[in-house]
CSV table of C-alpha atoms in Angstrom, one decimal:
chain,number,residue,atom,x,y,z
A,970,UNK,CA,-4.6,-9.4,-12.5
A,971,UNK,CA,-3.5,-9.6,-9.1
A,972,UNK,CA,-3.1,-6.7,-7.7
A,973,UNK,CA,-3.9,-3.9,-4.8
A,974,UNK,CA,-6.4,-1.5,-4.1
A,975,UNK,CA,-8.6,-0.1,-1.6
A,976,UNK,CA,-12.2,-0.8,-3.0
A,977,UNK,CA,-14.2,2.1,-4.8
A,978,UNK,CA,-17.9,1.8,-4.3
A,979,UNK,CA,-18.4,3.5,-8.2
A,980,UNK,CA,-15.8,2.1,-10.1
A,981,UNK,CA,-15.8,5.4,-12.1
A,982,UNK,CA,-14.1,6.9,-9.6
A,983,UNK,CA,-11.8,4.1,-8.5
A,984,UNK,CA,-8.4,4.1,-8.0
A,985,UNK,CA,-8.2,8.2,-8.2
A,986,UNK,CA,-7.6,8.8,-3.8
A,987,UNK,CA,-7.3,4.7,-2.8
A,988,UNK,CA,-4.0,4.3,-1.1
A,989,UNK,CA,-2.6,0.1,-1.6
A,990,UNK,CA,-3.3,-1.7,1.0
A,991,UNK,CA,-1.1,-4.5,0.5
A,992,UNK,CA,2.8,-5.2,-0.6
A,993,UNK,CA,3.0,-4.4,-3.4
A,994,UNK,CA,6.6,-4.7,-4.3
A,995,UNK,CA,7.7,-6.0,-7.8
A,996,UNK,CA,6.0,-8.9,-8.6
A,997,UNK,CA,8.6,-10.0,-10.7
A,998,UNK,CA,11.6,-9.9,-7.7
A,999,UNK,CA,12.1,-13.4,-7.0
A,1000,UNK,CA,11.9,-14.1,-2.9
A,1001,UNK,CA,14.8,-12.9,-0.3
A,1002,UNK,CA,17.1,-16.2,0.4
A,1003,UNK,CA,16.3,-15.1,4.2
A,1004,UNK,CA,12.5,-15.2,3.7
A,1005,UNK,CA,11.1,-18.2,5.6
A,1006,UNK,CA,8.7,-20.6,3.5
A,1007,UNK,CA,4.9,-20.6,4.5
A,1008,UNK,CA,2.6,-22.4,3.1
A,1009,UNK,CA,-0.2,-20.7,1.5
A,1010,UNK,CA,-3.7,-21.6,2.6
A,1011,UNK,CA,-5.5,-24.3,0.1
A,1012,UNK,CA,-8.7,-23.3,-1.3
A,1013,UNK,CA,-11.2,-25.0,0.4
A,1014,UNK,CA,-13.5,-26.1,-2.3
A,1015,UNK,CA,-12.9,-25.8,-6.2
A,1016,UNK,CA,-14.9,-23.3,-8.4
A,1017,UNK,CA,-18.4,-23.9,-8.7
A,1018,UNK,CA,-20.2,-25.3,-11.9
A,1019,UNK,CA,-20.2,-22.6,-15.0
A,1020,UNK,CA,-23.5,-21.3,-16.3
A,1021,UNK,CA,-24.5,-22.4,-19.8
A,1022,UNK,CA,-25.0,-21.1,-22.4
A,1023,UNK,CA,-21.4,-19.0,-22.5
A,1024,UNK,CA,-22.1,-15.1,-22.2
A,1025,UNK,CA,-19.7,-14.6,-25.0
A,1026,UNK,CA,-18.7,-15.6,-28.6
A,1027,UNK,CA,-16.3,-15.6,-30.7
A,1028,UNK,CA,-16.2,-11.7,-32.7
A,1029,UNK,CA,-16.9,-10.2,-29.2
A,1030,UNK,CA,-14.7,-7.2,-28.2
A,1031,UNK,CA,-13.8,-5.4,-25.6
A,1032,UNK,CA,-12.4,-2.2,-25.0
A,1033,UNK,CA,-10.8,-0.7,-21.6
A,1034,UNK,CA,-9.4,2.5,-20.9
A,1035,UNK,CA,-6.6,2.6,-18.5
A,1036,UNK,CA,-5.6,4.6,-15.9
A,1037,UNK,CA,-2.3,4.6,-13.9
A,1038,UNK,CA,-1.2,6.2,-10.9
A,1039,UNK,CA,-3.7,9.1,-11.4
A,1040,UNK,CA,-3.7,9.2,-15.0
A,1041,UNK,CA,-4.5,8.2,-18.6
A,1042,UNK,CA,-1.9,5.4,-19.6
A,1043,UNK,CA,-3.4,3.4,-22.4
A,1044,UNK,CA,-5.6,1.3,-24.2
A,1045,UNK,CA,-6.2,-2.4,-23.5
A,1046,UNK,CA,-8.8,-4.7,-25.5
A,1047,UNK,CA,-9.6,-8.2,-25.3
A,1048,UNK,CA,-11.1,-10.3,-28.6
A,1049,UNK,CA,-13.1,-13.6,-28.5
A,1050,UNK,CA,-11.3,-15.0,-31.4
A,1051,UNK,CA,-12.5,-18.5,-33.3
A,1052,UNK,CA,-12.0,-21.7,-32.3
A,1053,UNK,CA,-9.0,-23.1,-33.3
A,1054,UNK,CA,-7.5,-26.7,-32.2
A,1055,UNK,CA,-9.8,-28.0,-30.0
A,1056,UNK,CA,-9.1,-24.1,-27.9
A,1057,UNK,CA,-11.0,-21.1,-27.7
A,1058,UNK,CA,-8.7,-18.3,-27.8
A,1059,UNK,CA,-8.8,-14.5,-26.2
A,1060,UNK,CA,-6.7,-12.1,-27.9
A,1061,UNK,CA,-5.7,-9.7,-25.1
A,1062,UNK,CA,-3.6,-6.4,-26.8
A,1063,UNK,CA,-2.7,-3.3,-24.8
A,1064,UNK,CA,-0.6,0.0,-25.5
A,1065,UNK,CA,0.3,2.8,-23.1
A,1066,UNK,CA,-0.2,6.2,-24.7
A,1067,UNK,CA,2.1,9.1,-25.1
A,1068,UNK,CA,2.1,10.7,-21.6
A,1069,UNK,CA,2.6,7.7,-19.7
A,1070,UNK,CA,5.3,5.8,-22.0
A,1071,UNK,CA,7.7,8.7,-20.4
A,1072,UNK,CA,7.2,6.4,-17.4
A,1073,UNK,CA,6.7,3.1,-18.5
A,1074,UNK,CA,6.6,2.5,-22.7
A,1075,UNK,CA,4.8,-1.3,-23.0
A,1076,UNK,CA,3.0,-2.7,-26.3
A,1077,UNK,CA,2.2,-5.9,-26.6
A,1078,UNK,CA,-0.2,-9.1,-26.8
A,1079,UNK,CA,-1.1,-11.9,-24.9
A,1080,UNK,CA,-3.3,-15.1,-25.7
A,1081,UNK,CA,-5.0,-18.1,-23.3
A,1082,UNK,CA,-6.0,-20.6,-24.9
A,1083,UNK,CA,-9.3,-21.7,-23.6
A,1084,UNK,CA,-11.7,-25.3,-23.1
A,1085,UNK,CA,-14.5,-24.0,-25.1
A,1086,UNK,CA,-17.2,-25.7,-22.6
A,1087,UNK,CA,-14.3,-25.9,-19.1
A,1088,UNK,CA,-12.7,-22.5,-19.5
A,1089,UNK,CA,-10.0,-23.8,-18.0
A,1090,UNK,CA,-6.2,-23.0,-19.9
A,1091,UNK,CA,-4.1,-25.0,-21.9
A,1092,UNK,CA,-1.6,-22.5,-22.6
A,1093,UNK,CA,-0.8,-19.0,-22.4
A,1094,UNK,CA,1.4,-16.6,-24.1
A,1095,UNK,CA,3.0,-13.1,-24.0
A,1096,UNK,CA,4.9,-11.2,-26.9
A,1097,UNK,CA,5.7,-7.4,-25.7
A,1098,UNK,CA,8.1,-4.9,-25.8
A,1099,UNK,CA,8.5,-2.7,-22.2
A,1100,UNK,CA,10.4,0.6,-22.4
A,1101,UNK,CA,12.4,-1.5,-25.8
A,1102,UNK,CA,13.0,-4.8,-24.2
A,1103,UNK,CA,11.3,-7.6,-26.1
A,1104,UNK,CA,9.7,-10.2,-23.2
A,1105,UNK,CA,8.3,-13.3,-24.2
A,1106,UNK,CA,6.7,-15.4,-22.1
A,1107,UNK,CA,5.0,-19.3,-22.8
A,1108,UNK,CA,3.1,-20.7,-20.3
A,1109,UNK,CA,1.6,-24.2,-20.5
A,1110,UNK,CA,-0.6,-25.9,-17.9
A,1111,UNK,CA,-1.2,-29.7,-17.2
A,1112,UNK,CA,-4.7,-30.4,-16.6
A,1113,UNK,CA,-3.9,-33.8,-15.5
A,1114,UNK,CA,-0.6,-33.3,-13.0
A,1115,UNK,CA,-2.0,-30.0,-11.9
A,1116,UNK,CA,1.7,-28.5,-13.2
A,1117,UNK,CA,2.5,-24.8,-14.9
A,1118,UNK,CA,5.3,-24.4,-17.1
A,1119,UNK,CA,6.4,-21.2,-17.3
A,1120,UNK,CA,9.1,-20.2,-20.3
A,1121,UNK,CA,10.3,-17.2,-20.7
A,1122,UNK,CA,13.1,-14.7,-22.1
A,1123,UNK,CA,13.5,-10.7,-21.7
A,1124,UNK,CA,15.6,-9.1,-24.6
A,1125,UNK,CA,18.8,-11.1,-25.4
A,1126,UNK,CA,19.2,-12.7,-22.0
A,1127,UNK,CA,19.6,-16.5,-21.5
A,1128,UNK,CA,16.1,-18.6,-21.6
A,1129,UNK,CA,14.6,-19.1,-17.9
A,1130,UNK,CA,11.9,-21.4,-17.0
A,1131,UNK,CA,9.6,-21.8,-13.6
A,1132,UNK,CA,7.8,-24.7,-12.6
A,1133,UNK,CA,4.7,-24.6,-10.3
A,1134,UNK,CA,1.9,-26.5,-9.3
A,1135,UNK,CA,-2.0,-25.2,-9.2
A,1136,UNK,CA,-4.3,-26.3,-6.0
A,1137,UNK,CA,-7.9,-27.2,-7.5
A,1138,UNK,CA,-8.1,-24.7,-10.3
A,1139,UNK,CA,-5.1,-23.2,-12.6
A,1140,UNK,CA,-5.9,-20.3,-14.7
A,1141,UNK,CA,-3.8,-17.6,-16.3
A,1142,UNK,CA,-5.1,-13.7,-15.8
A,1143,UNK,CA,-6.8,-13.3,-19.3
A,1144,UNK,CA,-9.0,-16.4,-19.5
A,1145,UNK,CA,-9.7,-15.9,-15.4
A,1146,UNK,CA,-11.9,-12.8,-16.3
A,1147,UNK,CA,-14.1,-15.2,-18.6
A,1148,UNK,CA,-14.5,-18.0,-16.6
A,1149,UNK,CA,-15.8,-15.5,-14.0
A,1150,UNK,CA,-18.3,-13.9,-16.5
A,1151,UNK,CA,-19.6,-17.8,-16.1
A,1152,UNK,CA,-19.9,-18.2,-12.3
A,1153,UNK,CA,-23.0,-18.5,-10.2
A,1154,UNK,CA,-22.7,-15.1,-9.1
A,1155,UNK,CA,-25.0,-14.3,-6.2
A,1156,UNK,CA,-24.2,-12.7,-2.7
A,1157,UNK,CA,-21.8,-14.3,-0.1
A,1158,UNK,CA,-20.7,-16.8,-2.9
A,1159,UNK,CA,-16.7,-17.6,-1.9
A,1160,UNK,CA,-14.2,-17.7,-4.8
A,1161,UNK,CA,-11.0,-19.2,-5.2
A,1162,UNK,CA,-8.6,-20.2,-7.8
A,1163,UNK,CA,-4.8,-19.9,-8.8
A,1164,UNK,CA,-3.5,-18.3,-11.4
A,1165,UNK,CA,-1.0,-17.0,-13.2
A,1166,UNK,CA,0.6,-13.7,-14.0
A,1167,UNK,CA,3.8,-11.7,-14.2
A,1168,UNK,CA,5.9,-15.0,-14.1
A,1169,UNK,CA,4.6,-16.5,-11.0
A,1170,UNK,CA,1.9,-18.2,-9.2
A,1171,UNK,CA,-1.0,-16.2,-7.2
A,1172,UNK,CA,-3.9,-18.0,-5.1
A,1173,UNK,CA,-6.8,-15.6,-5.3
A,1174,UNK,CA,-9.3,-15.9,-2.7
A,1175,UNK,CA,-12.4,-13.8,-3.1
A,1176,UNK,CA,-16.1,-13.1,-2.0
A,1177,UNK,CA,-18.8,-11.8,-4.0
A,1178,UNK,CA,-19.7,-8.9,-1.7
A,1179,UNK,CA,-23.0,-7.5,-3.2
A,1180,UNK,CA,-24.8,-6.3,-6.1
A,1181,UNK,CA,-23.9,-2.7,-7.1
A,1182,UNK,CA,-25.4,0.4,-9.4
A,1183,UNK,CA,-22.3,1.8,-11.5
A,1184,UNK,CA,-22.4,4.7,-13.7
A,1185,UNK,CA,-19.9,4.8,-16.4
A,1186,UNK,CA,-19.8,6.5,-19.8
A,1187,UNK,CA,-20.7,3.8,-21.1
A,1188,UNK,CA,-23.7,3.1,-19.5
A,1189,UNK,CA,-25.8,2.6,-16.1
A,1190,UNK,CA,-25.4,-1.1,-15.1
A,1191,UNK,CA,-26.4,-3.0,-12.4
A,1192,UNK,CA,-23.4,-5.3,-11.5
A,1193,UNK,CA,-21.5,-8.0,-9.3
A,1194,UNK,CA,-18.3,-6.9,-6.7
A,1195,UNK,CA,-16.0,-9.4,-6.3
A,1196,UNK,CA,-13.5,-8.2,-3.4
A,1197,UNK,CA,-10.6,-10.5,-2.9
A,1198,UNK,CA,-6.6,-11.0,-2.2
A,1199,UNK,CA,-4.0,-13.1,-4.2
A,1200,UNK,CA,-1.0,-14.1,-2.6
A,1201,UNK,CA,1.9,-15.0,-4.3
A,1202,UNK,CA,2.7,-18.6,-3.8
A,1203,UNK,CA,6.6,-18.8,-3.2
A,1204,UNK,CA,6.6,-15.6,-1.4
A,1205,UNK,CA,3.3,-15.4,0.8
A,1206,UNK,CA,4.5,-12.1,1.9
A,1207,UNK,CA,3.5,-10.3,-1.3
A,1208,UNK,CA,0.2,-9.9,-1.8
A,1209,UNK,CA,-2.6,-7.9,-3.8
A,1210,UNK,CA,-5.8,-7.2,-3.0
A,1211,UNK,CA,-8.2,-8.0,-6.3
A,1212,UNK,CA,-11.8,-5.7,-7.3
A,1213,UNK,CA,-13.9,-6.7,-10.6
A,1214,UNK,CA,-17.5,-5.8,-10.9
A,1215,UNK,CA,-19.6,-7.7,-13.6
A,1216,UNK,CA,-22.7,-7.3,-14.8
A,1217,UNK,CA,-25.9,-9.1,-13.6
A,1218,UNK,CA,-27.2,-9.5,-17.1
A,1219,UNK,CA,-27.5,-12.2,-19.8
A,1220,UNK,CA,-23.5,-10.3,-21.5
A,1221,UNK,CA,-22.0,-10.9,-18.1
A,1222,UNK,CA,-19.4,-7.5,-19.1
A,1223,UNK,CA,-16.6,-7.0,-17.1
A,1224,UNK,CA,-17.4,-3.7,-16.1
A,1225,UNK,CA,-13.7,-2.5,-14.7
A,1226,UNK,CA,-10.9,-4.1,-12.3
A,1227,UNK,CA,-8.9,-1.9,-9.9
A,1228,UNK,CA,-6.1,-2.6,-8.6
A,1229,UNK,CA,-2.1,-1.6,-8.2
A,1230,UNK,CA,1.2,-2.8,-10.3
A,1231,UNK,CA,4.8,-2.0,-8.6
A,1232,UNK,CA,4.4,1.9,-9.9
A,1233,UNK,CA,0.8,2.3,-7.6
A,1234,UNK,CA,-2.8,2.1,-8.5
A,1235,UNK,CA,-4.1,1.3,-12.0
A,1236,UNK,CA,-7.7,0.7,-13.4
A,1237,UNK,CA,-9.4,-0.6,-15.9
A,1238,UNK,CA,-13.0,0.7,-17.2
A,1239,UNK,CA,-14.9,-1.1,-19.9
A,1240,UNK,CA,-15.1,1.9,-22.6
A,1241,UNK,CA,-16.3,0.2,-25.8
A,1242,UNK,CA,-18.4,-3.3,-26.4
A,1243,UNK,CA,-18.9,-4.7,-29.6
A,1244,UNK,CA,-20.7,-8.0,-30.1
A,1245,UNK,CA,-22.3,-10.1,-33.1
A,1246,UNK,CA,-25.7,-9.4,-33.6
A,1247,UNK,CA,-25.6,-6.5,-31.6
A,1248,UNK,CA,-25.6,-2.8,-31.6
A,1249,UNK,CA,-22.2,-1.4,-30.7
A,1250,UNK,CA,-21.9,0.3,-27.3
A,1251,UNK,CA,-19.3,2.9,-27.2
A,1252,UNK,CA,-19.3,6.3,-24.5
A,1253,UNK,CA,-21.0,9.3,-25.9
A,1254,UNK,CA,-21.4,10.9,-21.9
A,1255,UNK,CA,-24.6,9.9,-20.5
A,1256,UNK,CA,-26.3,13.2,-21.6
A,1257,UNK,CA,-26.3,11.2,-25.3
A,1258,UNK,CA,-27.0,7.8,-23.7
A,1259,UNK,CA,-29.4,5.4,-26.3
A,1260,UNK,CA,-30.6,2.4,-25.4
């Protein structure tokens, strides 16, 4: 998700006083004719080797509350579905609730299509409806010519397509958040990868900065912060600065993101976790808390 935010040191309270601190913009503008080309920076090395065994399985689900600009906007939840041709897919679904559709009214889903042992993408879709405008969006990526095939249509506007080119690692904004549930994590430990979102091409370079206590409803966690910016790759003027803490546990849970769309700050905060074999774990206030 790239995006912009001033980090929170409690997630729980991130994204309620941060200001952006980064250009925002709409990621979706294509560049200024007048903008001069630059060349984003390569990442130096690719990502490192994944754990084993995978922190998640197929049935596992994950709920997120999310915030925008200040406020309750929605829902968002993202299912480990079953394997399916040679792929393991993440069903990603999200709905903003009454108070903020008067702003911005989006439902919809989105799937990547994952190397059950690589992680890495084959394909990602998006079917949604924003404020009654149907966008669909296919994205397919070529492990072998490093290419990203981006098809798309918004309502009853002619077809478009993008074509782009990952450095070392291509991955779409769903199935990133896994493959980082896999890394090495430790402190210091650099990060970089492209990927894909809102129709265009981002190279996210990040640090893990340290291991952190957060408190949430959910639970008390010890966790991972990964600090980083993604800058757009045909307009290196845009850029969004990228926070995700994960859990330094055996479940690997992405705890919450922060971070900014065009409208100002947004966050995400792990709510609910369901997983097979386990006990559910849902928010009761911590005053309830049973572990």
């Amino acid at each position: 998700m790239p995006s912009v935010l001033r980090a929170q040191t409690d997630p729980s309270d991130a994204g309620t006083s941060a200001e952006p601190a980064g250009n925002t913009g709409d990621a979706m503008a294509p560049a200024p004719p007048n903008e001069p080309a630059v060349a984003v920076k390569p990442c130096d090395q690719g990502l490192p080797t994944l754990r084993t065994p995978l922190a998640f399985k197929p049935g596992e689900l994950l709920e997120f509350d999310l915030d925008a600009m200040g406020a309750k906007a929605g829902k968002l939840t993202m299912r480990v579905q079953r394997p399916a041709n040679g792929a393991l897919p993440v069903l990603v679904e999200a709905q903003t609730n009454t108070l903020f559709s008067k702003v911005r009214r989006v439902r919809g889903s989105a799937v990547s299509y994952l190397h059950p042992r690589t992680l890495r993408p084959s394909r990602y879709t998006e079917d949604a409806v924003e404020n009654e405008q149907r966008r669909k969006v296919n994205v397919d990526f070529g492990a072998q010519d490093r290419s990203v095939k981006v098809d798309y249509q918004f309502g009853d506007r002619p077809k478009g397509q993008f074509n782009y080119t990952f450095d070392k690692d291509g991955l779409d904004v769903a199935g990133a958040i896994y493959l980082i549930r896999q890394l090495p994590l430790k402190k210091d430990l650099p990060v970089c990868f492209d990927v894909y979102g809102i129709r265009r091409m981002w190279r996210l370079t990040a640090t893990v900065v340290e291991r952190e206590h957060v408190s949430l409803p959910l639970g008390e966690f010890e966790a991972w912060h990964l600090a980083g910016t993604a800058v757009r790759l045909d307009r290196p003027s845009q850029t969004r600065d990228v926070h995700v803490w994960i859990t330094d546990d055996a479940r690997r849970l992405p705890l919450a993101a922060v971070g900014a769309i065009d409208l100002g700050a947004v966050r995400l905060t792990l709510s609910g976790v369901t997983r097979p074999g386990e006990k559910p774990l849902e928010a009761q206030g911590k005053e309830d808390l049973k572990w």
